[in-house]
XYZ file of C-alpha atoms in Angstrom:
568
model
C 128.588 5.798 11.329
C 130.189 3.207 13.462
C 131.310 4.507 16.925
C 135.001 5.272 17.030
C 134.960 4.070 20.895
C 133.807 0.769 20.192
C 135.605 0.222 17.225
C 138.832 0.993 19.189
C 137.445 -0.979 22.242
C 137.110 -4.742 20.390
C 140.024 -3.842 18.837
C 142.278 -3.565 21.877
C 140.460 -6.684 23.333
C 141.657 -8.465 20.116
C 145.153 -6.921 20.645
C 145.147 -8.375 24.072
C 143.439 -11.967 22.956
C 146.268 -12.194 20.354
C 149.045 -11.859 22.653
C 147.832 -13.343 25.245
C 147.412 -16.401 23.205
C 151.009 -16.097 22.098
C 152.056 -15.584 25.337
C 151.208 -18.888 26.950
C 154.294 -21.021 25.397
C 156.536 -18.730 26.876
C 155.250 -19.449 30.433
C 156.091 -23.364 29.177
C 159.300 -23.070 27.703
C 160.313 -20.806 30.967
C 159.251 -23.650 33.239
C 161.287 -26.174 30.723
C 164.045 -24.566 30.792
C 164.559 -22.639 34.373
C 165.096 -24.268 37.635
C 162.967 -22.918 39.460
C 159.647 -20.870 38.423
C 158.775 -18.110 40.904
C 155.616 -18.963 42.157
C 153.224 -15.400 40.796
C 153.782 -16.785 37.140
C 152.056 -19.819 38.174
C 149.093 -17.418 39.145
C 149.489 -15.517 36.043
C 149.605 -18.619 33.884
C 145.862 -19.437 35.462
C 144.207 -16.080 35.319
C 144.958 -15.302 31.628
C 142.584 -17.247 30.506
C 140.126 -16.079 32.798
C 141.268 -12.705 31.133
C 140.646 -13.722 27.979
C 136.990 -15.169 28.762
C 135.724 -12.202 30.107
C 137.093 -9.550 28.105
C 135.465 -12.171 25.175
C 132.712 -11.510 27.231
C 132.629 -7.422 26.952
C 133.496 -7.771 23.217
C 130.448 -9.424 22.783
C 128.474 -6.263 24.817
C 130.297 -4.202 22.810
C 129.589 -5.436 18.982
C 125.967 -5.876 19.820
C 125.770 -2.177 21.110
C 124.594 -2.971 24.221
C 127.460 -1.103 26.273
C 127.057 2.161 26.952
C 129.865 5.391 25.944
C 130.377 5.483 30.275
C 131.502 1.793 30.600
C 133.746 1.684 27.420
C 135.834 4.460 28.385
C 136.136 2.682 32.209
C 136.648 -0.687 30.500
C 139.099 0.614 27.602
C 141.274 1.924 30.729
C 141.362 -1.369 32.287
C 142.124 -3.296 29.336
C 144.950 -1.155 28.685
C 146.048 -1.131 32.135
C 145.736 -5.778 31.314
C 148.306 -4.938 28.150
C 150.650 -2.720 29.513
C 150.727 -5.070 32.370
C 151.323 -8.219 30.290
C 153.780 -6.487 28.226
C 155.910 -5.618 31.352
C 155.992 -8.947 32.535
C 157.273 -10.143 28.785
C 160.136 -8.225 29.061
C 160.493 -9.655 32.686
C 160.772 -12.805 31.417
C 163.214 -11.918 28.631
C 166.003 -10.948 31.279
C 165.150 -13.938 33.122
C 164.283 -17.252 30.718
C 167.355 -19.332 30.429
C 168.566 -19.977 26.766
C 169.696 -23.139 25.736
C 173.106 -21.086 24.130
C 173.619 -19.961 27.753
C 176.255 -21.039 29.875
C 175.723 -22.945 33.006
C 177.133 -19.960 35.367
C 174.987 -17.662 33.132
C 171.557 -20.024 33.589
C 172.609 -20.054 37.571
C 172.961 -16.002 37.507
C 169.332 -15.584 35.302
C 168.049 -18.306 38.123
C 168.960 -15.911 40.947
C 167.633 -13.013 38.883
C 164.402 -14.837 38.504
C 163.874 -15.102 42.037
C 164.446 -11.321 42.802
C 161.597 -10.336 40.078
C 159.266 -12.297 42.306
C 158.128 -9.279 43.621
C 157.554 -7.496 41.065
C 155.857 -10.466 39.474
C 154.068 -10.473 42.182
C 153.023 -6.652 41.869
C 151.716 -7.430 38.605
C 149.518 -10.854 39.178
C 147.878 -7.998 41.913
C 146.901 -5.773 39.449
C 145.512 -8.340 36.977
C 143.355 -9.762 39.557
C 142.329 -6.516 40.540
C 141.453 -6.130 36.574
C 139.757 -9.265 36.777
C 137.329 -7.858 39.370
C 136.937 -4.863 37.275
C 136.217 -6.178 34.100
C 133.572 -8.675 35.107
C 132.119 -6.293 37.594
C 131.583 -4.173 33.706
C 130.072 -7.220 32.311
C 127.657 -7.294 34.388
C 126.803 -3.790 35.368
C 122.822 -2.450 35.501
C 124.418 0.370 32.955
C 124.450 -2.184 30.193
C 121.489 -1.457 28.178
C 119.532 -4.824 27.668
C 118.642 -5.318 23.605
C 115.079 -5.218 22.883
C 112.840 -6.640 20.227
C 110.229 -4.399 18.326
C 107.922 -7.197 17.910
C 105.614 -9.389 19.834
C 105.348 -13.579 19.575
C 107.248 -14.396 16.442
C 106.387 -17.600 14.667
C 109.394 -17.790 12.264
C 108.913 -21.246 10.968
C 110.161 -21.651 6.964
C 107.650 -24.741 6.643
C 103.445 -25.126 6.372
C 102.763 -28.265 8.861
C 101.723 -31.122 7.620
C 98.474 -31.741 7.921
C 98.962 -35.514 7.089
C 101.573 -36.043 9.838
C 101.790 -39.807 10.540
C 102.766 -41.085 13.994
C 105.801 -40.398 16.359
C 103.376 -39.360 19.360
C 106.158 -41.220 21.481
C 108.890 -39.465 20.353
C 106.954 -36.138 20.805
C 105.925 -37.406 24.494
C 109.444 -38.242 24.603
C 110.347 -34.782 23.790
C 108.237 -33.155 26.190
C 109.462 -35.097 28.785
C 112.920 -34.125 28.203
C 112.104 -30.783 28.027
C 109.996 -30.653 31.453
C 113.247 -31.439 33.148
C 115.347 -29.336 30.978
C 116.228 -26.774 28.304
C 117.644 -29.122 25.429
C 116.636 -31.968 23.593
C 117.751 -34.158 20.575
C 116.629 -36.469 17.517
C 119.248 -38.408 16.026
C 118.613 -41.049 13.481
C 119.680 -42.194 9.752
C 118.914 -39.225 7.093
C 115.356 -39.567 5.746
C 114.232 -41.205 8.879
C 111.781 -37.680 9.303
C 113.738 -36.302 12.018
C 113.088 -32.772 10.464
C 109.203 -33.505 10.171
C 108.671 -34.608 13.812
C 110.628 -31.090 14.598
C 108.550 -28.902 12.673
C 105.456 -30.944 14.107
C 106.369 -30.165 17.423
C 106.969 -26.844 16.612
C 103.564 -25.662 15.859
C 102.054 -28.174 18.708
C 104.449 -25.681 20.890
C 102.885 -22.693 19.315
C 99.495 -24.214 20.011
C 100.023 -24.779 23.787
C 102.393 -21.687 24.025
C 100.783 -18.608 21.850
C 102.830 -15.938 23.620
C 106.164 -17.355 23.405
C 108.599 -16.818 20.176
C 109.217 -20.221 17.637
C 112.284 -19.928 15.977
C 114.208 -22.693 12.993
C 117.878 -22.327 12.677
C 119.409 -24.555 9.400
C 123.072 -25.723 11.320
C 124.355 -27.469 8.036
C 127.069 -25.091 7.730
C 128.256 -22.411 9.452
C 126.694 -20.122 7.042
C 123.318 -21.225 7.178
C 123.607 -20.916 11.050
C 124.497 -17.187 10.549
C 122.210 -16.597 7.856
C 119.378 -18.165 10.265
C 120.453 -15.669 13.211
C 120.236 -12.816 11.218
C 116.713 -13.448 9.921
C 116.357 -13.529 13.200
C 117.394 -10.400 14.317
C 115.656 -8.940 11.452
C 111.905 -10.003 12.176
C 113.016 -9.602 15.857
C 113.741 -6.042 14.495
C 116.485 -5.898 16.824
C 118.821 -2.525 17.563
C 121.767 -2.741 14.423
C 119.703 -5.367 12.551
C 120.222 -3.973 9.499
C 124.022 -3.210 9.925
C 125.379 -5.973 7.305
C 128.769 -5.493 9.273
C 127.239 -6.429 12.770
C 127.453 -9.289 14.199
C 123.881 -10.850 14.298
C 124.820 -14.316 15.947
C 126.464 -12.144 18.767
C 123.274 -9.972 18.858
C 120.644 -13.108 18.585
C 122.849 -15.050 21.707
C 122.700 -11.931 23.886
C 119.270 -11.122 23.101
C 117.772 -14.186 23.942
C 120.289 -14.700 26.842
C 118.628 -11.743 29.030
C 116.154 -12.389 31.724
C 113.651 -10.276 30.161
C 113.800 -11.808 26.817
C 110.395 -13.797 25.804
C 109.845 -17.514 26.315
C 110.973 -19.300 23.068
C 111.990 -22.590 21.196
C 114.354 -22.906 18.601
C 115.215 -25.542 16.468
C 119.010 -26.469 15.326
C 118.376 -28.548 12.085
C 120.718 -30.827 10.545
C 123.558 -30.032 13.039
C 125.856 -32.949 11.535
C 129.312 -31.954 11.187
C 131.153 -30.287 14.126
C 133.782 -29.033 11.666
C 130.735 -26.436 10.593
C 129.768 -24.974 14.191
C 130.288 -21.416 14.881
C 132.958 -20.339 17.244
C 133.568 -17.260 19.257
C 136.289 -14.800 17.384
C 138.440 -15.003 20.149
C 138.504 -18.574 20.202
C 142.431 -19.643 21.206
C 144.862 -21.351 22.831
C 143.203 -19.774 26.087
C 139.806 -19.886 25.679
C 139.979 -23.228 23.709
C 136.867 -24.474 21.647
C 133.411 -24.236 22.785
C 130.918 -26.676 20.640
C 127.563 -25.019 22.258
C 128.665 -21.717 21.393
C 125.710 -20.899 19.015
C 123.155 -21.993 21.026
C 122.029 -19.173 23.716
C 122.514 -19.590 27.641
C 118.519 -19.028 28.389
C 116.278 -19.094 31.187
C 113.424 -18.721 28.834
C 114.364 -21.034 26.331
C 113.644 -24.535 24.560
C 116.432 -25.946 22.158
C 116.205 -29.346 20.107
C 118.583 -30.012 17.842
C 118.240 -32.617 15.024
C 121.515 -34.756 13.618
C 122.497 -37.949 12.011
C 125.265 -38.564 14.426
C 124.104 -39.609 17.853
C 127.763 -38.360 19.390
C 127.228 -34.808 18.540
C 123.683 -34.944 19.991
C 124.972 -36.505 22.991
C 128.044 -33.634 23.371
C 125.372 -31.316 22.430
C 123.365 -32.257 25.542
C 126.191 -32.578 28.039
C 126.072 -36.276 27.895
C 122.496 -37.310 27.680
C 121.771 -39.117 25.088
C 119.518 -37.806 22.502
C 115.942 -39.657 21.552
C 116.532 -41.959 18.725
C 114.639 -41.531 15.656
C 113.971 -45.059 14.099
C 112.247 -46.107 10.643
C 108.320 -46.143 10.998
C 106.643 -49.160 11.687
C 104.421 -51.108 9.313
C 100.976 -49.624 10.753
C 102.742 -46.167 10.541
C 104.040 -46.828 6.946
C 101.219 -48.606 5.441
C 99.368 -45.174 6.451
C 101.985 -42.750 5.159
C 101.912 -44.309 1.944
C 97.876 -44.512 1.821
C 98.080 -41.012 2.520
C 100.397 -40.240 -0.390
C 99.474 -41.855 -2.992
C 96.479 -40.930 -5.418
C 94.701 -43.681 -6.352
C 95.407 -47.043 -4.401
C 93.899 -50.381 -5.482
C 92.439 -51.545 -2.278
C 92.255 -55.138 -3.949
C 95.610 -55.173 -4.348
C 97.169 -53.675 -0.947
C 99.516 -56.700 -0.821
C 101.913 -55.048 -2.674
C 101.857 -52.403 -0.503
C 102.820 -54.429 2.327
C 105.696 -55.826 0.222
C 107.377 -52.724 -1.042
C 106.933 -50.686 2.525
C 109.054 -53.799 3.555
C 111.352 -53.293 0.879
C 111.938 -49.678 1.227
C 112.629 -50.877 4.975
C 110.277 -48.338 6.653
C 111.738 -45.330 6.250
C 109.609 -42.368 5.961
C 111.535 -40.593 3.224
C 111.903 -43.972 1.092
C 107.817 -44.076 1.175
C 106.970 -40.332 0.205
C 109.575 -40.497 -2.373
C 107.981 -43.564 -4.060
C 104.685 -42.437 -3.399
C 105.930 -39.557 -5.427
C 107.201 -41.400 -8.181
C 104.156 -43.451 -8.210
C 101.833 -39.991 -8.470
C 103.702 -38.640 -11.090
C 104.117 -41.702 -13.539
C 100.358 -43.061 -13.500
C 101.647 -46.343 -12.616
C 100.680 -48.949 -9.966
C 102.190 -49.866 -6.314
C 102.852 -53.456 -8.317
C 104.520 -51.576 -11.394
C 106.768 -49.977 -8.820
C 107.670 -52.551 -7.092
C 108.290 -55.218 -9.939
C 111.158 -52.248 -11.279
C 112.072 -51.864 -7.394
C 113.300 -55.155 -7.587
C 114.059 -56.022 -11.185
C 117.702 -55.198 -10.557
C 120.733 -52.832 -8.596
C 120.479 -49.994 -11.314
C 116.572 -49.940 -11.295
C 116.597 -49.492 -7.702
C 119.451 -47.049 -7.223
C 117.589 -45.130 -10.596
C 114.764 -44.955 -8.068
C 116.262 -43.954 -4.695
C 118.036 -40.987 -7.019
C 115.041 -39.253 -8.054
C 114.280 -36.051 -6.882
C 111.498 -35.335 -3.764
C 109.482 -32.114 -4.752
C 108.395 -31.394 -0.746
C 108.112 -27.501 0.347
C 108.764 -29.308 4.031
C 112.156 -30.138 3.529
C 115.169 -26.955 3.311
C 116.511 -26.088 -0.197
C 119.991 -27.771 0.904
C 118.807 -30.937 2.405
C 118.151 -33.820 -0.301
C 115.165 -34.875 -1.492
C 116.241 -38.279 -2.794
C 117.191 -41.300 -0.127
C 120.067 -42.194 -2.121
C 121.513 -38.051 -1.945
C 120.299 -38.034 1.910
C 122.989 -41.077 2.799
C 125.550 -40.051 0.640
C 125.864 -36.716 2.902
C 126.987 -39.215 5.481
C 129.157 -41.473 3.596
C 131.275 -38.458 2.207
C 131.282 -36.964 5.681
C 132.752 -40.236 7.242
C 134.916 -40.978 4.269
C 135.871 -37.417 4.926
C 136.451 -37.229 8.340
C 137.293 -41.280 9.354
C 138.793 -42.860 6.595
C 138.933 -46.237 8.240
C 135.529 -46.416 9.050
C 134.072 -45.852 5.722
C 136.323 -48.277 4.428
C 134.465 -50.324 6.723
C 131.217 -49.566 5.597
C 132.695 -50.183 1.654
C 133.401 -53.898 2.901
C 130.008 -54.409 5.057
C 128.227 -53.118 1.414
C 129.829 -56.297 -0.650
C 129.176 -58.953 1.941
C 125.266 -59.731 2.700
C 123.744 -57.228 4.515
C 122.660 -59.252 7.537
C 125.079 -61.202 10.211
C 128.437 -59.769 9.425
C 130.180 -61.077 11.950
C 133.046 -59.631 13.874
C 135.597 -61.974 12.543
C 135.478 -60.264 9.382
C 135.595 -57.014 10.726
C 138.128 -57.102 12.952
C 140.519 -59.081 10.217
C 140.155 -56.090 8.562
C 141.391 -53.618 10.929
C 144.103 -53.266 12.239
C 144.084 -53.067 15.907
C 140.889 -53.300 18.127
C 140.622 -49.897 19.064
C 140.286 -49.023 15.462
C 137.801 -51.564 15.023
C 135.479 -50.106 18.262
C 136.079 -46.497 16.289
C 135.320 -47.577 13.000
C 132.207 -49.266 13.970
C 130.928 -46.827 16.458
C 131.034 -44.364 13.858
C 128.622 -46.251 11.842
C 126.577 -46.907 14.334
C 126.352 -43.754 15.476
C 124.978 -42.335 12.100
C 122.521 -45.249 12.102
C 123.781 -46.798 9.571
C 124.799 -50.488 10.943
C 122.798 -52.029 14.143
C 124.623 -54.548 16.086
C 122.270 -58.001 16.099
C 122.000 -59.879 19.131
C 124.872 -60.785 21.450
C 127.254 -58.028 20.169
C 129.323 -60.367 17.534
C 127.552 -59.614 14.402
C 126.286 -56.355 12.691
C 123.814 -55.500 10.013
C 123.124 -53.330 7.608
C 119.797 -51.117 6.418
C 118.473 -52.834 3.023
C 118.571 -49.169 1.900
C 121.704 -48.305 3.017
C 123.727 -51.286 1.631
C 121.963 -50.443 -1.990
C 123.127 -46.731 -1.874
C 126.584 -47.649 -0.262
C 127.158 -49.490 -3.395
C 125.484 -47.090 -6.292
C 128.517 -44.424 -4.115
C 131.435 -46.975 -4.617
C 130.235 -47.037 -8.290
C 130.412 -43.572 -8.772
C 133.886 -43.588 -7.225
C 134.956 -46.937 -8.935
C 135.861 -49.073 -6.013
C 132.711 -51.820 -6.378
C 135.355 -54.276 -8.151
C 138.474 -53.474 -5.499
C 136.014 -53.928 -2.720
C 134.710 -57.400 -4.300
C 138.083 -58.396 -4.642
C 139.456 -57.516 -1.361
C 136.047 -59.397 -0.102
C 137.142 -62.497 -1.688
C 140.663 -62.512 -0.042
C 139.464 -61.557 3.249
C 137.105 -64.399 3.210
C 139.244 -67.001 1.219
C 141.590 -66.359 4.942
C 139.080 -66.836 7.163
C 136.825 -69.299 5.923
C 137.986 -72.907 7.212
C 139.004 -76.005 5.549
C 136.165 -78.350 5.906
C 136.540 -80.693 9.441
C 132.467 -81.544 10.505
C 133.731 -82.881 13.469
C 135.016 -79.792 14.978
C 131.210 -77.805 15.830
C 133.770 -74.329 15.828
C 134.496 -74.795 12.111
C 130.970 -75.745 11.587
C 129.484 -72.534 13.569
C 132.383 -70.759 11.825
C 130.902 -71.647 8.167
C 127.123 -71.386 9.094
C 128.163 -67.725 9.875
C 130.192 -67.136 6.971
C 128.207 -69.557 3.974
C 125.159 -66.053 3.486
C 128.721 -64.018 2.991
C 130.417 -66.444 0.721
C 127.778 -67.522 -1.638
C 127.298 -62.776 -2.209
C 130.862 -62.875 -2.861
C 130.482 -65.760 -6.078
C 127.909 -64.080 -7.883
C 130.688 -61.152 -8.632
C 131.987 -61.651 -12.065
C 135.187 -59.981 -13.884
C 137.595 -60.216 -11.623
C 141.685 -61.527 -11.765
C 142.870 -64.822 -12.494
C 143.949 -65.124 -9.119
C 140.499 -64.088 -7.404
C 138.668 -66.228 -9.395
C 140.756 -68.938 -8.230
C 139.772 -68.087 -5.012
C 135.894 -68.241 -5.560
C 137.052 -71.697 -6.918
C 138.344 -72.831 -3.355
C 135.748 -71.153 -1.628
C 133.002 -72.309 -3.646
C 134.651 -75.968 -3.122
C 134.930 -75.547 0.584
C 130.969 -74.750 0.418
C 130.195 -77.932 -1.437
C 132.049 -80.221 0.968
């Protein structure tokens, strides 16, 4: 049976959250409107939300049952003393806060009255403050009882290691670095880059070098997962209300591992790619505003890496350091991966190895999943390669098919071409401007897109900075050499257009290509070296944009000029 003086505990602080929150634009529209504020609601204004934090704080004591039947009675007093004290000083304000109906001698008589409240404004920002000192004095009183687990070391990894891990010893130095300084680290890089496999790596080299302490993997796809994660958590922790379905396990997990005593540990945040789908406290507000970190426990005995596509969460994630970038393997590192994944491998004919490694452009995921394909089918590295590059379909057939690997979580794609389109439907979600972008980068050629094209396309600079740090953020664009030209992943450019076929928009894009460069490109004058630099940077561009077919009278007409302009 739940206990009655808890229950009514969080729900008072909730009471109090809620109109505190609603509070705050009065304080606002009584300074817009009143001539002069007295100078205690000022105070007030500042130490609600101090308020608010800590009595967050308690609730979170509370709901994990670590507060005992002494303490809630002495806080439950104070926190009604807090409402009754906020509700006197609404009605305060109602006698005194001008209306705009009001007549000017009746705004001059509520200014007068406003002035002779300030004491008793000022008897009431006392007793809040004296609250203040109360409450947090509660919060962190020896009578709280600190949450124990049942349980030694936990190792509480959902994945066997690899035993044919290839590579990333620098990123794994790197990572060890980072985490001799501090208490958080990051991996960002393109999806199927193996950001996930150099995390579960290090997490049984950690349990190697660190048998005592606790290993825990958190999926942070959604905010689900992240709770689900927690209270697996709690239950092989075998923590106090773990098998409550009504308690609050994230709560319980955060506190736990936020004590002094609790035992060293690592945990890893996987796939944390969408802020949107972060956990927030339940008393998030106008007051206590949003807290990205929240999940993530304040530890003195803790190690916490994080893996995402987009470098800016990473970076927010980590207070402003920037996270270690996860880039494709390199040919030493991918020639072995493949090696080690594939059956039976002609030796005589390793050539082709070297070419379609190259072709899949490195990346780890690319190379298993072709390996795969190669396994299953009885066919050669040749055979795959010759269909790899017979045509668009064959290869975006290819990139679509299905991983089986018991290393990767049951919602994260097995297939390169599923693993990007997460990110293109995230930014076409969330920055409409900037996959648009990326639609236009995927019908031009994939290498030296210059800046002239870009930034035609958008409409002011600033959107062009956005739109292009976005993709280059989720590692999907690089910019090339002296910052005026961009390119794009081979891999990436052949899934970004299978997506705009699924969606229809290949032929609008080619189209809109066409005109874009048909108003850029210049009339031929070879004695002017601009225009000449101008169409050595745009010819690779052009000559994509005449091999589209079925499009408009008028677009055709303007491959005509273009394709004219080339000749001359």
């Amino acid at each position: 049976m739940a206990d009655i003086a808890a229950v009514g505990l969080v729900s008072a602080i909730v009471q109090f959250a809620d109109f505190s929150c609603k509070f705050i634009p009065r304080f606002n529209e009584f300074n817009s409107n009143a001539r002069k504020a007295p100078k205690s609601l000022e105070y007030i204004k500042t130490r609600l939300p101090l308020l608010a934090k800590t009595l967050d704080g308690i609730k979170a004591q509370v709901e994990a049952g670590c507060v005992d039947s002494a303490t809630k009675a002495a806080v439950q007093e104070v926190v009604d003393g807090s409402f009754k004290e906020i509700k006197l000083l609404n009605d305060i304000m109602n006698e005194i806060t001008p209306k705009n109906t009001d007549s000017r001698a009746r705004k001059v008589i509520k200014s007068f009255e406003s002035l002779r409240s300030e004491e008793k404004i000022q008897d009431i920002n006392k007793r809040l403050k004296n609250y203040i000192v109360a409450l947090t004095l509660h919060q962190i009183a020896p009578t709280s009882v600190p949450i124990q687990s049942e349980t030694g070391p936990l190792f509480a990894m959902p994945f066997e290691r690899d035993t044919k891990f290839i590579g990333r010893l620098d990123i794994i130095r790197q990572l060890d670095d980072k985490f001799s300084t501090g208490r958080r680290a990051a991996l960002a890089g393109i999806g199927g880059v193996g950001k996930s496999q150099i995390a579960i790596e290090y997490c049984y080299r950690f349990r190697d070098r660190h048998p005592q302490s606790c290993v825990f993997w958190v999926q942070a796809t959604t905010k689900a997962r992240i709770e689900q994660s927690y209270r697996e958590i709690a239950r092989k922790a075998k923590l106090p209300g773990h098998e409550d379905p009504k308690a609050d396990m994230l709560r319980l997990v955060l506190i736990w591992l936020s004590e002094k005593s609790a035992p060293q540990h690592l945990i890893v945040f996987d796939n944390v790619d969408d802020v949107e789908e972060l956990p927030q406290p339940s008393s998030t507000n106008a007051i206590t505003g949003v807290n990205r970190d929240f999940f993530i426990p304040r530890s003195e005995n803790g190690k916490f890496l994080i893996t995402t596509r987009d470098r800016r969460i990473g970076k927010t994630l980590l207070n402003g350091e920037e996270p270690v970038k996860v880039l494709p393997f390199s040919p030493e590192d991918s020639r072995n991966l493949m090696q080690s994944r594939i059956t039976f491998l002609d030796k005589e004919k390793s050539g082709y190895l070297d070419d379609l490694i190259g072709e899949l452009d490195y990346l780890p995921l690319a190379i298993t999943q072709a390996a795969a394909f190669i396994n299953e089918n009885d066919i050669t590295v040749e055979e795959y390669l010759q269909a790899f590059r017979n045509d668009d379909l064959d290869r975006q057939v290819l990139l679509s098919q299905e991983l089986d690997d018991l290393r990767r979580s049951g919602d994260t794609p097995n297939a390169v071409f599923r693993s990007l389109k997460l990110s293109f439907d995230q930014i076409a979600r969330q920055m409409r401007k900037a996959a648009d972008m990326l639609s236009l980068m995927a019908v031009l050629d994939r290498q030296g897109i210059p800046k002239l094209i870009l930034r035609t396309y958008s409409s002011s600079n600033v959107e062009y900075i956005k739109s292009t740090g976005t993709l280059m953020a989720f590692s999907l664009i690089t910019k090339e050499k002296g910052g005026n030209s961009f390119k794009m992943h081979r891999l990436v450019k052949v899934c970004m257009q299978h997506w705009l076929e699924l969606r229809n928009e290949s032929q609008r894009w080619q189209s809109f290509v066409i005109k874009i460069l048909a108003g850029v490109f210049p009339r031929p004058n070879f004695e002017s070296f601009e225009t000449r630099e101008v169409c050595e940077t745009l010819y690779p561009h052009v000559q994509a944009s005449l091999q589209y077919s079925n499009m408009s009278g008028k677009v055709e007409l303007m491959q005509a000029h273009l394709f004219s302009f080339m000749a001359k």
